């Protein structure tokens, strides 16, 4: 009997995982990728002995990774050498004060009480809420595939309106725990991972600081790209075929079916099922026949973008830990500039990652590898914002700079086909979550499925793995196959 076949467009984390799930069930799977290697936005580059992760730099939600690697047939820790990063961050405020986020409760208590007397009890209550939000959201929302409206809008989900606080703003909710603005910022800045401002994000997202502090921030030896390497190895073991430097020009459709893909060089590939791991708005606008869906997606809210600086320097900066975040006092104005004005804030917050603190092989001996990331607005309709006014750096950085590489919003758009250069895809507002988020199967082409940041459940490496599993479960159900 001829096995069923699938073509996966895009070798991002979700695409590789979806391909592996299908191949493990006997499917013949080919992954076509426009770039010369897999990974999508979880990418890297090396230069003069320095190695940079250009996408995610934080390995968070380890329980999700463990569950999803197990679903792929292999224990996570057989594939990755993980070390916990504790303290996870050092936060530096404009007045020079600092807060080290750590699992050490004695240290946390001392630090919080020095900033705001009585705040440690507020912190414990906030972590308790985060615990509830994390476990409820993962079980009832993130790991559920809402294929029909009644699966989402039902009486059993009504209590979630009160238990998950989706109608309460995250930053406003912080008043129940802290009065000091620095502490409110310290436990809401993680909303930027969702491409959101804490002033519009639902309080549900207290689950993010909770999982970082309770489950840990981790680092794979060799860098975050090792996640991709591990997934590719599992894919090859399952029999997946990869075709690189193969940009898809269009998805071939006939009636209500997707028949295959045509590559930019004219080659045509056919399959029983198509799985698109390319950026969802890009797929609708550039790979499918025009039917109004691309325009509807364009009107949705998109996440912010980033300007990322990659610096190779000829001396170590030991004063910088693995993850340092410089948080601006004008916290609200920062997010207003990014989300509403699509601009660079006057006094931007800045995240600096120094991987050699965790893995000496990431920089030559006696030198350092620095990544500095500034959240900015996504591309506007012209795509011509001027980012030249940005001025960042360490006091003597220029004197020790060997080279600088910079990724702008336009870089993300060109390298990874990200609409508007939005690094997190569609943002995670309440009206773009759960059933309201684009579904993982096309409404008309019934054998075309979607995986990735702009589909349910959302952005991030761990959720990409969940997105892949949910999409494959739907494929198998549609085919009447056992999961």
Coordinates of C-alpha atoms in Angstrom, one line a residue:
X1 CA 0.0 0.0 0.0
X2 CA 1.4 3.4 -1.0
X3 CA 2.0 5.6 2.1
X4 CA 0.3 8.9 2.4
X5 CA 2.5 11.9 1.5
X6 CA 2.9 15.3 2.9
X7 CA 4.9 18.4 1.9
X8 CA 5.8 20.8 4.8
X9 CA 6.6 24.4 3.7
X10 CA 9.2 25.8 6.0
X11 CA 11.8 24.1 8.3
X12 CA 11.0 26.1 11.4
X13 CA 10.7 24.3 14.8
X14 CA 7.0 23.7 14.1
X15 CA 7.5 22.4 10.6
X16 CA 10.2 20.0 11.6
X17 CA 8.2 18.6 14.5
X18 CA 5.0 18.2 12.3
X19 CA 7.1 16.4 9.7
X20 CA 8.5 14.1 12.3
X21 CA 5.1 13.3 13.8
X22 CA 3.7 12.3 10.4
X23 CA 6.8 10.3 9.4
X24 CA 6.7 8.3 12.6
X25 CA 3.1 7.3 11.5
X26 CA 4.3 6.0 8.2
X27 CA 3.8 9.1 6.0
X28 CA 6.3 10.0 3.3
X29 CA 7.2 13.6 4.2
X30 CA 9.3 16.2 2.4
X31 CA 10.2 19.5 4.0
X32 CA 11.0 22.4 1.6
X33 CA 12.9 25.3 3.0
X34 CA 13.8 28.6 1.3
X35 CA 17.0 29.1 3.3
X36 CA 20.1 27.0 3.2
X37 CA 19.6 25.4 6.6
X38 CA 16.7 24.6 8.9
X39 CA 15.5 26.6 12.0
X40 CA 13.4 29.5 10.6
X41 CA 13.8 32.4 13.0
X42 CA 15.5 30.1 15.5
X43 CA 18.7 30.7 13.6
X44 CA 22.4 31.5 14.3
X45 CA 25.6 32.7 12.6
X46 CA 29.3 32.4 13.5
X47 CA 32.1 34.9 12.7
X48 CA 35.7 35.0 13.8
X49 CA 35.2 32.5 16.6
X50 CA 32.0 34.2 17.9
X51 CA 28.7 32.3 17.7
X52 CA 25.3 34.2 17.9
X53 CA 21.8 32.9 18.3
X54 CA 19.8 35.3 16.2
X55 CA 16.4 34.1 17.4
X56 CA 15.3 33.0 20.9
X57 CA 18.0 33.3 23.6
X58 CA 15.9 31.9 26.5
X59 CA 15.0 28.2 27.0
X60 CA 11.8 28.5 29.0
X61 CA 8.8 26.2 29.7
X62 CA 10.9 23.1 30.1
X63 CA 7.9 20.9 31.0
X64 CA 6.4 21.7 27.6
X65 CA 9.7 20.7 25.8
X66 CA 9.9 17.5 27.8
X67 CA 6.3 16.5 26.9
X68 CA 6.7 17.4 23.2
X69 CA 10.0 15.6 22.8
X70 CA 8.4 12.6 24.5
X71 CA 5.6 12.8 22.0
X72 CA 8.3 12.7 19.3
X73 CA 9.6 9.4 20.8
X74 CA 12.7 10.6 22.6
X75 CA 13.5 12.0 26.0
X76 CA 14.5 15.7 25.9
X77 CA 17.6 15.2 27.9
X78 CA 18.9 12.5 25.6
X79 CA 19.0 15.2 22.9
X80 CA 20.0 18.4 24.7
X81 CA 22.5 19.1 27.5
X82 CA 20.6 21.7 29.6
X83 CA 21.9 23.8 32.4
X84 CA 19.7 26.0 34.6
X85 CA 20.4 29.7 34.5
X86 CA 20.0 31.0 38.0
X87 CA 19.8 34.0 38.6
X88 CA 17.7 34.1 35.4
X89 CA 18.0 37.9 34.8
X90 CA 19.6 40.9 36.2
X91 CA 17.3 43.9 35.9
X92 CA 18.9 47.4 35.9
X93 CA 16.7 50.5 36.3
X94 CA 17.4 54.0 35.2
X95 CA 18.3 55.1 38.7
X96 CA 21.0 52.5 38.8
X97 CA 19.1 50.2 41.2
X98 CA 19.0 46.5 40.4
X99 CA 16.9 43.4 40.9
X100 CA 18.2 39.9 40.4
X101 CA 15.5 37.4 39.5
X102 CA 16.3 34.1 41.2
X103 CA 14.8 31.0 42.6
X104 CA 16.7 31.8 45.9
X105 CA 13.8 32.9 48.1
X106 CA 16.0 34.4 50.8
X107 CA 17.7 36.6 48.2
X108 CA 14.4 37.5 46.6
X109 CA 12.9 38.5 49.9
X110 CA 15.8 40.7 50.8
X111 CA 15.8 42.4 47.4
X112 CA 12.1 43.0 47.2
X113 CA 11.8 44.3 50.8
X114 CA 14.7 46.8 50.2
X115 CA 12.7 48.2 47.2
X116 CA 9.2 48.1 48.7
X117 CA 8.7 47.0 52.4
X118 CA 6.1 44.3 52.6
X119 CA 6.4 43.4 48.9
X120 CA 7.6 39.9 49.4
X121 CA 4.2 38.7 50.5
X122 CA 2.8 40.3 47.4
X123 CA 5.3 38.4 45.4
X124 CA 4.3 35.1 46.9
X125 CA 0.6 35.8 46.1
X126 CA 1.6 36.8 42.6
X127 CA 3.4 33.6 42.1
X128 CA 0.4 31.7 43.5
X129 CA -1.7 33.4 40.8
X130 CA 0.8 32.7 38.2
X131 CA 0.8 29.0 39.2
X132 CA -3.0 28.9 38.8
X133 CA -2.9 30.7 35.4
X134 CA -0.1 28.5 34.1
X135 CA -1.7 25.2 34.9
X136 CA -5.2 26.2 33.9
X137 CA -4.1 27.9 30.6
X138 CA -1.9 25.0 29.6
X139 CA -4.6 22.4 30.3
X140 CA -7.7 24.3 29.1
X141 CA -6.4 26.6 26.4
X142 CA -2.9 26.0 25.1
X143 CA -3.1 22.2 24.7
X144 CA -6.6 22.3 23.2
X145 CA -7.4 22.5 19.5
X146 CA -10.6 24.5 19.2
X147 CA -11.9 23.2 15.9
X148 CA -15.5 24.4 16.4
X149 CA -17.1 27.3 18.3
X150 CA -18.9 25.1 20.8
X151 CA -15.6 23.6 21.9
X152 CA -14.5 27.0 23.1
X153 CA -17.9 28.7 24.0
X154 CA -19.3 26.3 26.5
X155 CA -20.4 26.3 30.1
X156 CA -17.3 24.5 31.4
X157 CA -15.1 27.3 30.2
X158 CA -17.2 30.1 31.8
X159 CA -15.2 29.9 35.1
X160 CA -12.0 30.6 33.2
X161 CA -13.3 34.2 32.8
X162 CA -12.8 34.6 36.6
X163 CA -9.9 32.2 37.3
X164 CA -7.6 33.3 34.4
X165 CA -8.5 37.0 34.5
X166 CA -8.5 37.4 30.7
X167 CA -10.5 40.7 30.9
X168 CA -8.2 42.3 33.4
X169 CA -5.1 44.1 32.2
X170 CA -1.8 42.6 33.3
X171 CA -0.2 45.9 34.5
X172 CA -3.4 47.1 36.2
X173 CA -3.6 43.7 38.0
X174 CA -0.1 44.3 39.5
X175 CA -1.6 46.9 41.8
X176 CA -3.0 44.0 43.9
X177 CA 0.6 42.9 44.6
X178 CA 3.0 45.9 44.4
X179 CA 2.9 49.7 44.5
X180 CA 6.5 50.3 43.4
X181 CA 6.6 50.8 39.5
X182 CA 9.9 49.1 39.3
X183 CA 8.4 45.9 40.7
X184 CA 5.4 46.1 38.5
X185 CA 7.7 46.3 35.5
X186 CA 9.9 43.5 36.7
X187 CA 7.1 41.0 36.6
X188 CA 5.3 42.2 33.4
X189 CA 8.1 42.8 30.9
X190 CA 7.8 39.2 29.8
X191 CA 4.6 40.2 27.9
X192 CA 6.9 41.4 25.1
X193 CA 7.5 37.7 24.4
X194 CA 3.9 37.7 23.2
X195 CA 4.5 40.8 21.2
X196 CA 2.3 42.7 23.6
X197 CA 2.4 45.7 25.9
X198 CA 1.7 44.9 29.6
X199 CA -0.8 47.7 29.5
X200 CA -3.0 45.7 27.0
X201 CA -2.0 42.1 27.8
X202 CA -4.4 40.1 29.9
X203 CA -3.5 39.3 33.4
X204 CA -3.5 35.6 32.3
X205 CA 0.1 36.2 31.2
X206 CA 1.3 36.2 34.8
X207 CA 1.9 32.5 33.8
X208 CA 5.1 33.6 32.0
X209 CA 7.1 35.1 35.0
X210 CA 5.8 32.2 37.0
X211 CA 7.1 29.5 34.7
X212 CA 10.5 31.3 34.5
X213 CA 10.9 31.4 38.2
X214 CA 9.3 28.1 39.2
X215 CA 10.4 25.9 36.3
X216 CA 13.6 27.8 35.4
X217 CA 15.3 29.5 32.6
X218 CA 17.7 27.0 30.9
X219 CA 20.4 27.0 28.3
X220 CA 21.3 24.2 25.9
X221 CA 25.1 23.7 25.7
X222 CA 26.1 25.0 22.2
X223 CA 23.3 27.5 22.1
X224 CA 19.7 27.7 21.3
X225 CA 20.2 26.3 17.8
X226 CA 20.9 23.0 19.4
X227 CA 17.1 22.7 19.7
X228 CA 16.9 22.7 15.9
X229 CA 19.7 20.3 15.5
X230 CA 18.0 17.9 17.9
X231 CA 14.7 18.1 16.1
X232 CA 16.4 17.6 12.7
X233 CA 18.1 14.5 14.0
X234 CA 14.8 13.1 15.1
X235 CA 13.3 14.0 11.7
X236 CA 16.0 12.2 9.8
X237 CA 15.6 9.1 12.1
X238 CA 11.9 9.1 11.2
X239 CA 12.7 9.2 7.5
X240 CA 11.9 12.9 6.7
X241 CA 13.5 14.3 3.5
X242 CA 14.7 17.9 3.5
X243 CA 15.1 20.1 0.5
X244 CA 16.9 23.4 1.2
X245 CA 17.4 26.5 -0.9
X246 CA 13.9 25.7 -2.2
X247 CA 11.5 28.7 -2.0
X248 CA 7.9 27.9 -2.6
X249 CA 6.3 30.2 -5.2
X250 CA 2.7 29.0 -4.8
X251 CA 0.6 26.3 -3.4
X252 CA -1.2 24.5 -6.2
X253 CA -5.0 24.1 -5.6
X254 CA -7.8 22.5 -7.4
X255 CA -11.4 22.7 -6.1
X256 CA -11.3 22.3 -2.4
X257 CA -7.9 20.5 -2.4
X258 CA -4.3 21.6 -2.2
X259 CA -2.4 19.4 -4.7
X260 CA 1.2 20.4 -4.2
X261 CA 3.6 23.2 -4.5
X262 CA 5.5 25.0 -7.3
X263 CA 9.0 26.1 -6.3
X264 CA 10.6 29.4 -7.4
X265 CA 12.8 27.5 -9.8
X266 CA 9.8 25.9 -11.5
X267 CA 9.9 22.5 -10.0
X268 CA 6.5 21.0 -8.9
X269 CA 6.0 18.7 -6.0
X270 CA 2.8 16.9 -5.3
X271 CA 1.4 15.4 -2.0
X272 CA -1.8 14.3 -0.3
X273 CA -1.5 16.9 2.4
X274 CA 0.3 20.3 2.6
X275 CA 1.4 21.7 5.9
X276 CA 2.5 25.4 5.9
X277 CA 5.0 26.4 8.5
X278 CA 5.8 29.7 6.7
X279 CA 4.4 32.8 8.4
X280 CA 0.7 32.5 8.1
X281 CA -0.1 36.0 6.7
X282 CA 2.6 35.4 4.1
X283 CA 1.1 32.2 3.0
X284 CA -2.3 33.8 2.4
X285 CA -0.9 36.8 0.6
X286 CA 1.8 35.2 -1.5
X287 CA 1.2 31.4 -1.9
X288 CA -2.6 31.1 -2.2
X289 CA -5.2 32.4 -4.7
X290 CA -6.6 35.8 -3.6
X291 CA -9.9 35.4 -1.8
X292 CA -10.0 38.3 0.7
X293 CA -8.4 36.3 3.5
X294 CA -5.0 38.0 3.1
X295 CA -6.7 41.4 3.5
X296 CA -8.6 40.3 6.6
X297 CA -5.3 39.0 8.1
X298 CA -3.6 42.3 7.3
X299 CA -6.1 44.1 9.4
X300 CA -5.4 42.0 12.5
X301 CA -3.0 43.2 15.2
X302 CA 0.7 42.3 14.7
X303 CA 3.4 41.9 17.3
X304 CA 6.3 44.2 17.7
X305 CA 9.6 43.7 16.0
X306 CA 13.2 44.1 17.3
X307 CA 16.5 45.7 16.4
X308 CA 19.2 43.1 17.3
X309 CA 22.8 44.0 17.5
X310 CA 25.4 41.2 17.4
X311 CA 28.8 42.4 18.7
X312 CA 32.1 40.5 18.7
X313 CA 34.4 42.2 21.1
X314 CA 38.1 41.6 22.0
X315 CA 37.7 41.6 25.8
X316 CA 35.3 39.9 28.2
X317 CA 32.7 42.1 29.9
X318 CA 32.5 40.1 33.2
X319 CA 30.1 42.7 34.7
X320 CA 27.4 41.4 32.4
X321 CA 25.7 38.2 33.3
X322 CA 24.0 35.8 30.8
X323 CA 20.8 37.9 30.7
X324 CA 20.7 41.5 31.6
X325 CA 17.7 43.8 31.0
X326 CA 17.9 47.6 31.2
X327 CA 14.4 48.7 32.0
X328 CA 13.5 52.3 31.3
X329 CA 11.5 54.3 33.9
X330 CA 9.1 55.6 31.3
X331 CA 7.8 52.1 31.0
X332 CA 4.3 53.0 29.6
X333 CA 5.8 55.5 27.1
X334 CA 8.1 52.8 25.8
X335 CA 5.3 50.5 24.9
X336 CA 3.2 53.3 23.5
X337 CA 6.0 54.1 21.1
X338 CA 6.4 50.5 20.1
X339 CA 2.8 49.3 19.9
X340 CA 0.9 52.5 18.9
X341 CA 3.5 54.6 17.1
X342 CA 5.4 51.7 15.5
X343 CA 8.6 53.6 16.5
X344 CA 11.7 53.5 18.6
X345 CA 11.2 54.8 22.1
X346 CA 13.1 57.9 23.1
X347 CA 14.7 56.0 26.0
X348 CA 14.4 52.3 24.9
X349 CA 14.7 49.3 27.2
X350 CA 17.5 47.0 26.3
X351 CA 18.2 43.3 26.7
X352 CA 21.7 42.1 26.6
X353 CA 22.6 38.4 26.2
X354 CA 26.2 37.1 26.9
X355 CA 26.2 33.4 26.0
X356 CA 29.9 32.9 26.9
X357 CA 28.9 33.2 30.6
X358 CA 27.1 29.9 30.1
X359 CA 29.2 28.2 27.4
X360 CA 32.8 29.4 26.9
X361 CA 32.8 28.0 23.3
X362 CA 30.5 30.8 22.2
X363 CA 33.5 33.3 22.2
X364 CA 37.2 33.1 21.6
X365 CA 39.4 32.9 24.8
X366 CA 39.7 36.4 26.4
X367 CA 36.9 37.8 24.2
X368 CA 33.1 38.1 24.4
X369 CA 30.0 37.6 22.3
X370 CA 27.3 40.1 23.0
X371 CA 23.7 40.3 21.6
X372 CA 21.7 43.5 22.4
X373 CA 18.0 43.5 21.5
X374 CA 15.7 46.5 21.5
X375 CA 11.9 46.0 21.0
X376 CA 10.6 48.4 18.3
X377 CA 7.4 48.8 16.3
X378 CA 6.8 46.5 13.4
X379 CA 7.1 47.9 9.8
X380 CA 4.4 50.5 8.9
X381 CA 2.6 50.6 5.6
X382 CA 5.6 52.2 3.9
X383 CA 8.3 50.0 5.6
X384 CA 10.5 53.0 5.7
X385 CA 10.8 53.9 9.4
X386 CA 14.2 55.5 10.2
X387 CA 16.0 53.5 12.9
X388 CA 19.3 55.5 12.5
X389 CA 18.7 57.5 15.7
X390 CA 19.4 54.5 17.9
X391 CA 22.4 54.9 20.2
X392 CA 23.2 52.0 22.4
X393 CA 26.3 50.4 23.9
X394 CA 28.7 50.0 26.8
X395 CA 31.0 52.8 27.7
X396 CA 34.1 51.5 26.0
X397 CA 32.4 49.2 23.5
X398 CA 33.6 51.0 20.4
X399 CA 37.2 50.7 21.4
X400 CA 36.9 46.9 21.7
X401 CA 34.5 46.2 18.9
X402 CA 35.8 43.7 16.3
X403 CA 32.6 43.8 14.3
X404 CA 28.9 44.5 14.4
X405 CA 26.0 42.8 12.7
X406 CA 22.5 44.4 12.9
X407 CA 19.1 43.0 12.2
X408 CA 16.3 45.5 11.6
X409 CA 12.6 44.9 11.1
X410 CA 13.2 44.7 7.4
X411 CA 15.8 42.1 8.0
X412 CA 13.3 39.8 9.7
X413 CA 10.9 40.4 6.8
X414 CA 13.4 39.5 4.1
X415 CA 15.1 36.6 5.8
X416 CA 12.1 34.7 7.1
X417 CA 9.1 36.1 5.1
X418 CA 7.7 37.7 8.3
X419 CA 4.9 40.0 7.4
X420 CA 5.6 43.6 8.6
X421 CA 8.8 42.2 10.2
X422 CA 6.8 41.1 13.2
X423 CA 9.1 38.8 15.0
X424 CA 6.2 37.1 17.0
X425 CA 3.6 37.0 14.2
X426 CA 0.1 38.0 15.1
X427 CA 0.0 39.4 18.6
X428 CA -1.8 37.8 21.5
X429 CA -4.6 40.1 22.2
X430 CA -7.8 38.6 23.7
X431 CA -9.5 38.7 20.3
X432 CA -6.6 36.8 18.8
X433 CA -6.3 33.9 21.3
X434 CA -7.9 30.5 21.5
X435 CA -10.8 30.0 19.0
X436 CA -10.3 33.6 17.8
X437 CA -6.7 32.8 16.6
X438 CA -6.3 31.5 13.0
X439 CA -7.1 27.8 13.0
X440 CA -4.7 25.1 11.9
X441 CA -6.7 24.0 8.9
X442 CA -7.7 26.1 5.9
X443 CA -11.5 26.7 5.8
X444 CA -11.8 25.9 2.1
X445 CA -8.8 23.8 1.1
X446 CA -9.5 20.9 3.5
X447 CA -6.1 19.2 3.2
X448 CA -4.0 22.4 3.8
X449 CA -2.9 22.8 7.4
X450 CA -0.9 25.5 9.3
X451 CA 1.7 25.4 12.0
X452 CA 3.6 28.2 13.7
X453 CA 3.5 31.5 15.5
X454 CA 0.3 33.0 14.0
X455 CA -1.8 29.9 14.5
X456 CA -3.2 28.5 17.7
X457 CA -1.7 28.4 20.4
X458 CA 0.7 31.1 19.5
X459 CA 4.3 32.3 19.3
X460 CA 7.5 30.8 20.8
X461 CA 9.6 27.7 20.5
X462 CA 7.7 25.6 23.0
X463 CA 4.3 26.5 21.6
X464 CA 5.6 25.8 18.1
X465 CA 6.0 22.2 19.2
X466 CA 2.4 22.2 20.6
X467 CA 1.1 23.7 17.4
X468 CA 2.8 21.0 15.3
X469 CA 1.3 18.2 17.5
X470 CA -2.2 19.7 17.4
X471 CA -2.1 20.1 13.6
X472 CA -0.9 16.5 13.1
X473 CA -3.6 15.2 15.4
X474 CA -6.2 17.0 13.2
X475 CA -4.6 15.6 10.0
X476 CA -4.8 12.1 11.4
X477 CA -8.4 12.6 12.6
X478 CA -9.3 13.9 9.1
X479 CA -7.8 10.9 7.5
X480 CA -9.4 8.5 10.0
X481 CA -6.0 7.4 11.2
X482 CA -5.0 6.4 14.8
X483 CA -3.0 9.0 16.6

